[in-house]
Coordinates of C-alpha atoms in Angstrom, one line a residue:
X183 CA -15.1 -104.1 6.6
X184 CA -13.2 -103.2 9.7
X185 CA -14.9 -105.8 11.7
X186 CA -14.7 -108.3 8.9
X187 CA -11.3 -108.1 8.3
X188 CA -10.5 -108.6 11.8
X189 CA -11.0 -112.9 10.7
X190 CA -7.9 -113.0 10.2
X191 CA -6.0 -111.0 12.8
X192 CA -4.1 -113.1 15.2
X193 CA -4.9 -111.9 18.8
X194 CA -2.8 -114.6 20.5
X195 CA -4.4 -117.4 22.7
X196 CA -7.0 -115.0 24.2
X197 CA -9.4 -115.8 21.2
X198 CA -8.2 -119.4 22.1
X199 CA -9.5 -118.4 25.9
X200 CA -12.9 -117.0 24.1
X201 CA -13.6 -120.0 22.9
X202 CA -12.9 -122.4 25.3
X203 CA -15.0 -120.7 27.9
X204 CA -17.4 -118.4 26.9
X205 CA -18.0 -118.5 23.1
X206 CA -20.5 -121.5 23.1
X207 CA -22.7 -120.0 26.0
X208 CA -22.6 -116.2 23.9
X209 CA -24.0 -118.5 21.2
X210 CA -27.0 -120.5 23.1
X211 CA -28.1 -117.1 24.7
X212 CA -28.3 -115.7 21.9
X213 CA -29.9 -118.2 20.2
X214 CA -32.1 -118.8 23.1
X215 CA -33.4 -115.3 23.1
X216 CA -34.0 -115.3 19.1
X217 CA -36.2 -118.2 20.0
X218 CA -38.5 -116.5 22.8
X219 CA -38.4 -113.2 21.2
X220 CA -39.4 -114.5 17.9
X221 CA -42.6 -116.2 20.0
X222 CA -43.5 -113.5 21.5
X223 CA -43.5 -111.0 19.0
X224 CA -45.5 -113.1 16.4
X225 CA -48.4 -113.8 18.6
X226 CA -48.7 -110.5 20.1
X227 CA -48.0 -108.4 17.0
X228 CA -49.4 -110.4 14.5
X229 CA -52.4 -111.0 16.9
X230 CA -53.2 -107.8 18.1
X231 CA -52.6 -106.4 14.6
X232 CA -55.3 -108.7 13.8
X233 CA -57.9 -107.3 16.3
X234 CA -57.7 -103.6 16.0
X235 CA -57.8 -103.8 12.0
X236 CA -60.3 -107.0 11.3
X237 CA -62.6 -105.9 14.8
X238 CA -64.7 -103.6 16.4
X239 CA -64.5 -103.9 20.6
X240 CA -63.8 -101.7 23.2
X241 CA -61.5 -99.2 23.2
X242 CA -60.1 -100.8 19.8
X243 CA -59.8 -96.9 17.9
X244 CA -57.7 -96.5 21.1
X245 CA -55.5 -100.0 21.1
X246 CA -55.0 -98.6 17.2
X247 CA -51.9 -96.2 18.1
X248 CA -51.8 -97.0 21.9
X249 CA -50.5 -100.6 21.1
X250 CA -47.5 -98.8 19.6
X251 CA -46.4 -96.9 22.9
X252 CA -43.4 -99.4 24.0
X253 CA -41.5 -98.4 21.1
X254 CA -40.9 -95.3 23.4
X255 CA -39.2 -97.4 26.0
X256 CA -36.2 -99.1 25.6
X257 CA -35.7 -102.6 26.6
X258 CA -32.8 -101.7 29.6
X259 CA -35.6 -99.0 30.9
X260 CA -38.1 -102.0 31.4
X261 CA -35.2 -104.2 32.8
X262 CA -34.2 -101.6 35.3
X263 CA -37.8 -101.2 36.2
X264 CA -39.0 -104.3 36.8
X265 CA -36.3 -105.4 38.6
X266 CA -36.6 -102.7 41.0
X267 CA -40.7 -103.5 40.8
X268 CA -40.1 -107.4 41.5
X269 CA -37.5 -107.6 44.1
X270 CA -37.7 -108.6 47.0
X271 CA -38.0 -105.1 48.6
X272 CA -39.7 -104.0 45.8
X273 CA -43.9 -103.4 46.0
X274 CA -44.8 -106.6 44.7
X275 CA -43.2 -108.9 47.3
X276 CA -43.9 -106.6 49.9
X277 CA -47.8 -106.2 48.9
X278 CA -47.4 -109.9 48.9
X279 CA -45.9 -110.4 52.0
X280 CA -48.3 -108.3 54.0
X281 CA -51.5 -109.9 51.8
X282 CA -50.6 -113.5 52.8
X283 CA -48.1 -113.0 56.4
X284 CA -45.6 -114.5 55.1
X285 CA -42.3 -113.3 56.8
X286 CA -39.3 -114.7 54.6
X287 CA -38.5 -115.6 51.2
X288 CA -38.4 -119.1 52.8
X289 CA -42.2 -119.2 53.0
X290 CA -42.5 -118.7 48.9
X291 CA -41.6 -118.8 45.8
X292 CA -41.5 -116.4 43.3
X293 CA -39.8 -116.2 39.6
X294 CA -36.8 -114.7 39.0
X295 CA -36.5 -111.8 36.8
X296 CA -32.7 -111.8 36.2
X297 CA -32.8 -114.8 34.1
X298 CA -32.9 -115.6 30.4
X299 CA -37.2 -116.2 30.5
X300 CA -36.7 -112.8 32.4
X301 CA -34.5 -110.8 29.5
X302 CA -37.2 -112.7 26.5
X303 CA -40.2 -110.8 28.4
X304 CA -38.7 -107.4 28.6
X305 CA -37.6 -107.5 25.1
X306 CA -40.9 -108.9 23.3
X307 CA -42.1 -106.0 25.8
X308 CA -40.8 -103.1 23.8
X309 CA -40.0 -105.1 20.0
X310 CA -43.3 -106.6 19.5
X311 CA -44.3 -102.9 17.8
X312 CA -42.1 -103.7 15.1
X313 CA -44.7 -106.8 14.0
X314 CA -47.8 -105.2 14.9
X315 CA -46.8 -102.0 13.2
X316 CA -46.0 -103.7 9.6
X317 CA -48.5 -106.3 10.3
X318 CA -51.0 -103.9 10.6
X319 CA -49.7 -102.0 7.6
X320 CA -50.4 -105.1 5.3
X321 CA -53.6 -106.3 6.7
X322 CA -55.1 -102.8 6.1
X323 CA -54.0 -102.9 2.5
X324 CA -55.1 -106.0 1.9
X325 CA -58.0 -106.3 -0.8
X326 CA -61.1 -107.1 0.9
X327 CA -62.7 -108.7 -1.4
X328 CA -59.9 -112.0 -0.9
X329 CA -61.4 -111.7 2.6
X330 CA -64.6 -112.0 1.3
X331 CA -64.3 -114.6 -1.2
X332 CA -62.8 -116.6 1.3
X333 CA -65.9 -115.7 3.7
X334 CA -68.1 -116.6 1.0
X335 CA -66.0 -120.2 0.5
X336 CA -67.8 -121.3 4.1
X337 CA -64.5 -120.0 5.6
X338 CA -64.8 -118.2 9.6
X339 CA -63.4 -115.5 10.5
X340 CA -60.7 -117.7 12.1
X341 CA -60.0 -119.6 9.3
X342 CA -59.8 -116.9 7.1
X343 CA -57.0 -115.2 9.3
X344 CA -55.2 -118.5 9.3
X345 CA -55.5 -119.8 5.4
X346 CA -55.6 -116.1 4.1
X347 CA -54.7 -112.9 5.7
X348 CA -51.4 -114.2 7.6
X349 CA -50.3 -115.7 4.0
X350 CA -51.0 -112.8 2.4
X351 CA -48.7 -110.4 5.1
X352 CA -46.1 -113.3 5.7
X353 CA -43.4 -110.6 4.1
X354 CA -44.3 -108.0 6.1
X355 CA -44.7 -110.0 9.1
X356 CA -41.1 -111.7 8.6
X357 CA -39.3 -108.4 7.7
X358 CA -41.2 -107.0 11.0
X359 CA -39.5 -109.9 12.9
X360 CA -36.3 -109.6 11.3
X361 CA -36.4 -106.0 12.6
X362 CA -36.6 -107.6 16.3
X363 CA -34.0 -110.0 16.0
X364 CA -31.9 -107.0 14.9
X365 CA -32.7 -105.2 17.9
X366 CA -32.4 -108.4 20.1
X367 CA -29.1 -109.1 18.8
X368 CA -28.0 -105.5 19.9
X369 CA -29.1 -105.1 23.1
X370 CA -27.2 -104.5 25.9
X371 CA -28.2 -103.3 28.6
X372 CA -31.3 -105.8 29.5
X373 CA -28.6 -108.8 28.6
X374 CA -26.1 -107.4 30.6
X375 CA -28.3 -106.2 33.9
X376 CA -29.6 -109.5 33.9
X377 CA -26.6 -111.8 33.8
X378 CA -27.1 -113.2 30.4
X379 CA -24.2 -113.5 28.4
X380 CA -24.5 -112.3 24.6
X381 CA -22.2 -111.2 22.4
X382 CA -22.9 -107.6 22.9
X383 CA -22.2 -108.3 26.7
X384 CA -19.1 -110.2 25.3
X385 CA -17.6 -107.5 23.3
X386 CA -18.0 -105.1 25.9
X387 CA -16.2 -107.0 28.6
X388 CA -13.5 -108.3 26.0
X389 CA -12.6 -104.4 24.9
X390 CA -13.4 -102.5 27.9
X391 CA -12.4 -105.0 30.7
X392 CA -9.5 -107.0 29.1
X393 CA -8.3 -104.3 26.7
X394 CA -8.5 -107.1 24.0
X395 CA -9.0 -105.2 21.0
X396 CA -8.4 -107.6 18.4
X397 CA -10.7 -110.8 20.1
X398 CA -13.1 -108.1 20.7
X399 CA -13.2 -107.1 17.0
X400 CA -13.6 -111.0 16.3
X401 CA -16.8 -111.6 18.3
X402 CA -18.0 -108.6 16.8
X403 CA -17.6 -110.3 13.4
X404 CA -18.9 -113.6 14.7
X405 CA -22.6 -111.4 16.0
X406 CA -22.0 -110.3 12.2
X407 CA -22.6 -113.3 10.6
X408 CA -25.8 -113.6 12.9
X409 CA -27.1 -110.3 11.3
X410 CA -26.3 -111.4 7.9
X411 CA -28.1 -114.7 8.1
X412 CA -31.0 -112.7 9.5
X413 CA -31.0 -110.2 6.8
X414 CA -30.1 -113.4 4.1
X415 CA -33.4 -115.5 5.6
X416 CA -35.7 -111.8 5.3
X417 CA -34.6 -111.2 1.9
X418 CA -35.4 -115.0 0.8
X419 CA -39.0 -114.9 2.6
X420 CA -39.6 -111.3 0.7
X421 CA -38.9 -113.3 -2.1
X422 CA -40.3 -116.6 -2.1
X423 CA -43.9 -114.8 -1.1
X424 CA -44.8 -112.4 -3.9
X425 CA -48.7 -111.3 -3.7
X426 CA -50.2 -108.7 -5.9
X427 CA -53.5 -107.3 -5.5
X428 CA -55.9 -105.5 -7.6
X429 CA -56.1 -101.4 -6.1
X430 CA -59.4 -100.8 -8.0
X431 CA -61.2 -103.4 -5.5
X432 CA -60.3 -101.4 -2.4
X433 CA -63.1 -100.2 -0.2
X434 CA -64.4 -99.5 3.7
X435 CA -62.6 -102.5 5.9
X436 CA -66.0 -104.2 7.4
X437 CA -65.2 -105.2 10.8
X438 CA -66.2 -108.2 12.7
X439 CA -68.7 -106.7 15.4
X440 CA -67.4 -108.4 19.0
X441 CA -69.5 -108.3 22.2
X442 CA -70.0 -110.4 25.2
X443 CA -67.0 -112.3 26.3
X444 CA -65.5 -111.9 22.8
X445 CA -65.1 -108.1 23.2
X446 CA -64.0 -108.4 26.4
X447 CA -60.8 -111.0 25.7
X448 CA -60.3 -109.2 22.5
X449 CA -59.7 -105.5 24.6
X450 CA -58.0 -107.5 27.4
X451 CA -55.6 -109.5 24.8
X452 CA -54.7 -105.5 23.6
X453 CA -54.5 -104.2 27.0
X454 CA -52.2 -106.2 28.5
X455 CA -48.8 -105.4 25.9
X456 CA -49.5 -102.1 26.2
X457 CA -49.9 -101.7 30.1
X458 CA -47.0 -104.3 30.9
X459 CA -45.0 -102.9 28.2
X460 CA -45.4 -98.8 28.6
X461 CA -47.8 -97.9 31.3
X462 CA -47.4 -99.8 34.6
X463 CA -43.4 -98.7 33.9
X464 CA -43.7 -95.4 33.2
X465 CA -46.5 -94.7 35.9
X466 CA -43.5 -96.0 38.4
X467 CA -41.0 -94.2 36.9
X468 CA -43.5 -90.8 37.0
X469 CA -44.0 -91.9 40.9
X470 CA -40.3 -92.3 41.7
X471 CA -39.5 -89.1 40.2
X472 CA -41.9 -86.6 41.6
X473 CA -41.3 -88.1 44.8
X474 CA -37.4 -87.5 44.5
X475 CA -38.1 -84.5 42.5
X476 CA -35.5 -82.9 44.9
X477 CA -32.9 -85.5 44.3
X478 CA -33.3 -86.8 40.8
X479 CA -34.4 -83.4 39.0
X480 CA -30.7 -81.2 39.8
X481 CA -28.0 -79.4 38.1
X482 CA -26.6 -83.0 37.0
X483 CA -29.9 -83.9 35.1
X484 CA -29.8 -81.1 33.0
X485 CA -26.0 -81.1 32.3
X486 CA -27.0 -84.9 31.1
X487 CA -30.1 -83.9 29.4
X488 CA -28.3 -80.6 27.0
X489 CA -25.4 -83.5 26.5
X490 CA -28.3 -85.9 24.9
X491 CA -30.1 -82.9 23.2
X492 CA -26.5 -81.8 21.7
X493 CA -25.5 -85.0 20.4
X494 CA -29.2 -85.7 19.6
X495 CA -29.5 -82.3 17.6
X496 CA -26.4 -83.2 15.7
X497 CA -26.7 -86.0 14.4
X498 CA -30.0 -85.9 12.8
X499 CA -29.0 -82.4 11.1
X500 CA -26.2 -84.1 9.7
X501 CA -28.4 -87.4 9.2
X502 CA -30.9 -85.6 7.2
X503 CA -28.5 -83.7 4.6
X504 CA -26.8 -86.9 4.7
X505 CA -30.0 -88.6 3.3
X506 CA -30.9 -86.0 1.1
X507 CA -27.8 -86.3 -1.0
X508 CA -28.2 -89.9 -0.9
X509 CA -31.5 -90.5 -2.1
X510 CA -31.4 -87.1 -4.6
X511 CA -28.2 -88.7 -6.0
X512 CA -30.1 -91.8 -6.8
X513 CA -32.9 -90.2 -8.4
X514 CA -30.6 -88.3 -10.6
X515 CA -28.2 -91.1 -11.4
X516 CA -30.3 -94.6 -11.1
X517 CA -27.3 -96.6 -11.9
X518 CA -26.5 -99.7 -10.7
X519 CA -23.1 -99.0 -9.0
X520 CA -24.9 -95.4 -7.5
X521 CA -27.7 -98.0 -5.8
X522 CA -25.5 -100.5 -4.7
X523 CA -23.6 -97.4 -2.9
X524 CA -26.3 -96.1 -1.3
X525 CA -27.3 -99.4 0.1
X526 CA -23.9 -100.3 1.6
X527 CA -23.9 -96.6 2.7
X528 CA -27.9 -97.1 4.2
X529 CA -27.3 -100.6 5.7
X530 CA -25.7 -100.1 9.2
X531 CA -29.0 -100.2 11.3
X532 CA -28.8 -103.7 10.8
X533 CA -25.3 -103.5 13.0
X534 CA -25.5 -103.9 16.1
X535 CA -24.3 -100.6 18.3
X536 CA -21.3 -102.9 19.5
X537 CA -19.9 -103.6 16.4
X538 CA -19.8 -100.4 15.3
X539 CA -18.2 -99.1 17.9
X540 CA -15.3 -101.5 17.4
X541 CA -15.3 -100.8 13.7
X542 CA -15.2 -97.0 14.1
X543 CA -12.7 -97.0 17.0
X544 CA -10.0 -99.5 15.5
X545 CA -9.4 -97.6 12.1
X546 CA -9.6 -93.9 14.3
X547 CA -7.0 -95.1 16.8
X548 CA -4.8 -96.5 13.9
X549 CA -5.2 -92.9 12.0
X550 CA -4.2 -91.1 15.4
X551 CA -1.7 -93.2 16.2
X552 CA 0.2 -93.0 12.9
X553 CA -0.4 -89.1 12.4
X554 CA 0.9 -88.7 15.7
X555 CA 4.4 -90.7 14.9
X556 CA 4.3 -88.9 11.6
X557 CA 4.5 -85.4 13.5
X558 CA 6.9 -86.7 15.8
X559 CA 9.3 -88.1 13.5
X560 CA 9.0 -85.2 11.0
X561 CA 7.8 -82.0 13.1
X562 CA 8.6 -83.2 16.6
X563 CA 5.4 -82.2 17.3
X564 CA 2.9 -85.0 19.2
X565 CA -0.9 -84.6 17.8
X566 CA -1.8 -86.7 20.6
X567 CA -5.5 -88.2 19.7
X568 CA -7.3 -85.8 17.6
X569 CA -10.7 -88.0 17.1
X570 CA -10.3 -91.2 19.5
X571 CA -12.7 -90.1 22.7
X572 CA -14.6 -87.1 21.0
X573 CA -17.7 -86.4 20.0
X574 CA -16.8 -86.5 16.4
X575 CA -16.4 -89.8 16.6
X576 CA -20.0 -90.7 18.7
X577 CA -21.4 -88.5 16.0
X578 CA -20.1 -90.5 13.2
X579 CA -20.8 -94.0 14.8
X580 CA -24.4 -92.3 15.1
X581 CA -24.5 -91.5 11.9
X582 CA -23.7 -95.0 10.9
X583 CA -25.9 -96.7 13.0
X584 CA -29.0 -94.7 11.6
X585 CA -28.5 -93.3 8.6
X586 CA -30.8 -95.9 7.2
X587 CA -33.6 -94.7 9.6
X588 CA -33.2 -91.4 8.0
X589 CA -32.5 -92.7 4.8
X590 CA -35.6 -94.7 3.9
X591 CA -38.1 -91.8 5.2
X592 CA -36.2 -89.3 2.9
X593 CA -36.2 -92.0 -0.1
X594 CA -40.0 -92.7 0.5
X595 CA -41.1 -88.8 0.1
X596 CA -39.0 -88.5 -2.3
X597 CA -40.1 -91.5 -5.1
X598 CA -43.7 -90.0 -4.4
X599 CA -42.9 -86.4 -6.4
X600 CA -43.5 -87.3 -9.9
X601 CA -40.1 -87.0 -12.5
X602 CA -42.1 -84.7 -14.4
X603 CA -41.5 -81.8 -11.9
X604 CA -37.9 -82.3 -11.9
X605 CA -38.4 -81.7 -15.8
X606 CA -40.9 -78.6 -15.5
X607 CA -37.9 -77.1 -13.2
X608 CA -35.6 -77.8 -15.6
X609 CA -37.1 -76.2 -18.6
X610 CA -37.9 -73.3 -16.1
X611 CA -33.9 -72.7 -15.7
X612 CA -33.4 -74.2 -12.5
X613 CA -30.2 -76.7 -11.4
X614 CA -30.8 -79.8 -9.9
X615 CA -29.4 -78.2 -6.6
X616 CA -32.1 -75.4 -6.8
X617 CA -34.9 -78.1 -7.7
X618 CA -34.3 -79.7 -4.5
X619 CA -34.5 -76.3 -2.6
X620 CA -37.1 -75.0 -4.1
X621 CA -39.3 -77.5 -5.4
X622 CA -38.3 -81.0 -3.8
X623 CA -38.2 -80.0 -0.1
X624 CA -41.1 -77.6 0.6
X625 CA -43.5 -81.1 -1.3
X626 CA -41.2 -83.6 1.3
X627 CA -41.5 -81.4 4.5
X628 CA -43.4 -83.9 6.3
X629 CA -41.0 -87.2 5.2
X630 CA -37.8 -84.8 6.5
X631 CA -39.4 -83.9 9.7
X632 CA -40.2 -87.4 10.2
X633 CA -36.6 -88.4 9.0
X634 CA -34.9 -86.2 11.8
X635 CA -37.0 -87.1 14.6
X636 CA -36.6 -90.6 13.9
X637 CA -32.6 -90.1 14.6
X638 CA -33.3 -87.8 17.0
X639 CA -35.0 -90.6 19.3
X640 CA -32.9 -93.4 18.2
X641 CA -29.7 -91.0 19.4
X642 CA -31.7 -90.0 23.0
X643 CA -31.9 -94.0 23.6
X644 CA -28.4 -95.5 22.0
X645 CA -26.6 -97.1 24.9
X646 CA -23.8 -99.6 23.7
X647 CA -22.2 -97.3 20.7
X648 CA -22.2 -94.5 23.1
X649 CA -20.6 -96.7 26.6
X650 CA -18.1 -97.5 24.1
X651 CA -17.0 -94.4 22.5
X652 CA -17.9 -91.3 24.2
X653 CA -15.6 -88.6 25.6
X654 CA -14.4 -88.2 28.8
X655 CA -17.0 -86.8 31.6
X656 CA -19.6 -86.4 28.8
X657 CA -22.1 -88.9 29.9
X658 CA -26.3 -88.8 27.9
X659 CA -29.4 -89.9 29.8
X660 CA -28.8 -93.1 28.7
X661 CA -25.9 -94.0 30.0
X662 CA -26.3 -92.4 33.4
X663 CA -29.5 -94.5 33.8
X664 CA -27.4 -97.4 32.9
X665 CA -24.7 -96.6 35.5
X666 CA -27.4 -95.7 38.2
X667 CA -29.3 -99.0 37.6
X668 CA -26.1 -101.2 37.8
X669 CA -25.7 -99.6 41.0
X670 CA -29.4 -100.4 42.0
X671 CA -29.7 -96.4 42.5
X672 CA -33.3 -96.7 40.8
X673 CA -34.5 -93.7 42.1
X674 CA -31.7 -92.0 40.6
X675 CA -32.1 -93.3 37.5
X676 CA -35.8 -92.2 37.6
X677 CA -35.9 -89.0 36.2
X678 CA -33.5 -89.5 33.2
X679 CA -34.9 -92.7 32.4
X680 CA -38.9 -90.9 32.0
X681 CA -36.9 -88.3 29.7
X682 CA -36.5 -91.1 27.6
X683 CA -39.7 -92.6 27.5
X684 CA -41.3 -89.0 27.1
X685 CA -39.0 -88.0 24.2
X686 CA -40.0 -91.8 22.8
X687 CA -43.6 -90.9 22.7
X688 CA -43.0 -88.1 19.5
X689 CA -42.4 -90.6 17.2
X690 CA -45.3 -93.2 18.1
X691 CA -47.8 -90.2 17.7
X692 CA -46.4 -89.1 14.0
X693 CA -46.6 -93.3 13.4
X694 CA -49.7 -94.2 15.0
X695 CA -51.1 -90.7 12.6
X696 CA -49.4 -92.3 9.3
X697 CA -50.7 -95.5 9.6
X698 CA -54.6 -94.4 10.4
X699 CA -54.6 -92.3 6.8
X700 CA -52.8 -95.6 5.4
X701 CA -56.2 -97.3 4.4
X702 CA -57.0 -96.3 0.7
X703 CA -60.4 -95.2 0.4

């Protein structure tokens, strides 16, 4: 609301500036990297999702969970890699340069990686998971006998992907690529290590380098509206493409038998997202940082690392109770006006981290500010600022960045224990705070775990919330790699950035061991 409100604030003639200059190029860019992500994801998620659940190939019960490894490395990670990877001192040239004799940069070309195409390819990189993953979900729950009726029809296998099985997942597919965009529209570090100028890159600047407060609050409003029209469009698709499917016809998925060049396209189509987008990267990141183990692996890694695991710990603690009450407060009192509560409470993943580090830090500063003129005027005492810069504040900007994440694994267990144990408690003598000790949580164990590492992970790898708003001298892993990296200090950045990628893994495994008992037998 913070954001919202800040419409209507008059920050003088620098929104004027803003908009003159820079506000229609924040736009294209952005616009211009919904496009390319939105490509990429859909043909390698929906794709590959394709593959793995319709086909039998090589290594396909392996391309099942290992397609989902990028989601343990974050776009900047990839950025920073890469770049390092592709410059012109980097391996590749080099290998190229000796391969060929070529002595200058005069006597080739080759693509530049800092660019807009360049920012599209890390991203789809490290989102298209989100597609595959839901993609995936639907097409194993889809009814095979629709498959076969379509079969039977004179339909190929082809045409019965086409006409039937991507119909039949559109809502899943869209909400996975509405997940994307999200995530596109908050990144910050790939945009802003490759020169591309977002909104994200824009607020940052705006607050941070022209201590513009109020203009920075507006562009955060503007990258708002972006977020709403994406949520707006999901919501629509969700609900102009309602399919409903008979549970009793479920049975073994028969899968298309590939060999010959078939199998081989089909494991090479699935090899290369997951090599480009996890393995070649963290294979260089593994080299750089075993061979700078003295360098990269000191007293200042681990100070990082316990700052992470703090804030990390934390927040997912807090996350989980958070969630609990949430979702055991809805199943108690299923009003309307205790939903629509938990929903506004459960809907800031969808905010960038930008934005909601200018909405927590203009309402703290104002509440620090005017306690500490209070205490002067009245006490002559000053407070100075109690929350602005502390790790209460990162906390709670954590909290409201992924509270949802925690949220819907908590609701999920939860709407699977049946009401009529909450009754057989009751009869029994027990409170409703005592059911959900003693009954609820021991049955939702699994959904809780799954609910705190989620945060955990999201926490290890926030970057823009946390530039923004942490304390003084109280840097995480992720922001050292990002202050390494701008300084082209890769092999600094090594080590920190593989703590990231290895704490990433956790939640891929507890995924990719979900979705293979997913399939009703």
């Amino acid at each position: 609301m913070v954001v919202l409100a800040s419409i209507f604030t008059d920050s003088g003639e620098i929104w004027s500036h803003l908009v003159s200059t820079v506000l229609i190029s924040y736009i294209i860019n952005s616009l211009g990297l919904m496009l390319g992500v939105s490509v990429g994801v859909l043909l390698i998620g929906v794709g590959t999702a394709w593959l793995v659940t319709m086909c039998r190939f090589w290594w396909s019960n392996i391309f099942e969970w290992g397609l989902l490894l990028p989601l343990a490395a974050p776009a900047y990670l990839l950025a920073y890699t890469y770049t390092n990877m592709l410059d012109y001192f980097g391996p590749v040239q080099t290998w190229l340069r000796n391969l060929f004799g070529w002595s200058s940069v005069a006597d080739y070309w080759f693509p530049d990686i800092r660019s807009l195409p360049g920012a599209i390819a890390m991203l789809v990189l490290v989102l298209y998971p989100y597609v595959y993953l839901l993609a995936r979900v639907a097409f194993l729950e889809q009814c095979t006998c629709t498959l076969e009726a379509s079969r039977s029809l004179g339909c190929t296998p082809w045409r019965s992907f086409v006409t039937v099985a991507i119909p039949l997942a559109r809502p899943a597919i869209i909400a996975g690529l509405a997940l994307a965009l999200m995530e596109t529209l908050s990144d910050f570090g790939t945009v802003k290590f490759f020169g591309v100028n977002t909104f994200t890159t824009g607020i940052y600047r705006t607050w941070l380098g022209m201590g513009e407060r109020a203009a920075a609050a507006q562009l955060s409003a503007v990258l708002m509206i972006f977020i709403f029209v994406l949520i707006l469009l999901e919501r629509w698709s969700r609900s102009q493409s309602r399919y409903y499917q008979s549970r009793s016809h479920y049975q073994s998925q028969s899968k298309f038998q590939l060999g010959g060049i078939r199998a081989i396209l089909a494991a090479i189509a699935c090899l290369l997202p997951v090599a480009f987008g996890f393995l070649i990267p963290a294979a260089y990141l593994l080299q750089m940082t075993i061979a700078n183990a003295e360098k990269t692996i000191n007293q200042e890694f681990f100070n990082l690392a316990s700052h992470s695991l703090i804030l990390a710990t934390i927040t997912a603690g807090l996350g989980l109770a958070i969630a609990l009450i949430l979702a055991y407060g809805q199943r108690l009192r299923p009003n309307l006006l205790m939903r629509f509560a938990v929903r506004i409470a459960a809907m800031g993943y969808a905010i960038p981290g930008s934005v909601i580090a200018v909405g927590v830090l203009i309402p703290i500063g104002r509440f620090d500010n005017t306690l500490d003129s209070w205490m002067r005027a009245n006490l002559g005492i000053s407070t100075g600022l109690l929350l602005s810069g502390t790790i209460t504040a990162l906390v709670f900007a954590y909290l409201v960045r992924f509270l949802a994440v925690s949220f819907n694994s908590v609701e999920s267990s939860l709407g699977k224990i049946k009401p009529s144990l909450d009754d057989a408690a009751r009869s029994l003598g027990h409170n409703p705070s005592s059911t959900l000790v003693k009954v609820h949580a021991p049955l939702m164990s699994g959904g809780m775990l799954t609910a705190a590492m989620l945060v955990f992970v999201d926490v290890m790898k926030e970057l823009p919330a946390t530039l923004v708003i942490r304390p003084f001298n109280f840097d995480t892993l992720a922001v050292q790699v990002y202050q390494y990296a701008s300084d082209e200090r890769l092999i600094e950045a090594a080590a920190p950035a593989l703590a990231i990628v290895l704490v990433g893994i956790i939640p891929v495994i507890f995924l990719s061991l979900r979705i293979a008992k997913s399939r009703p037998s």
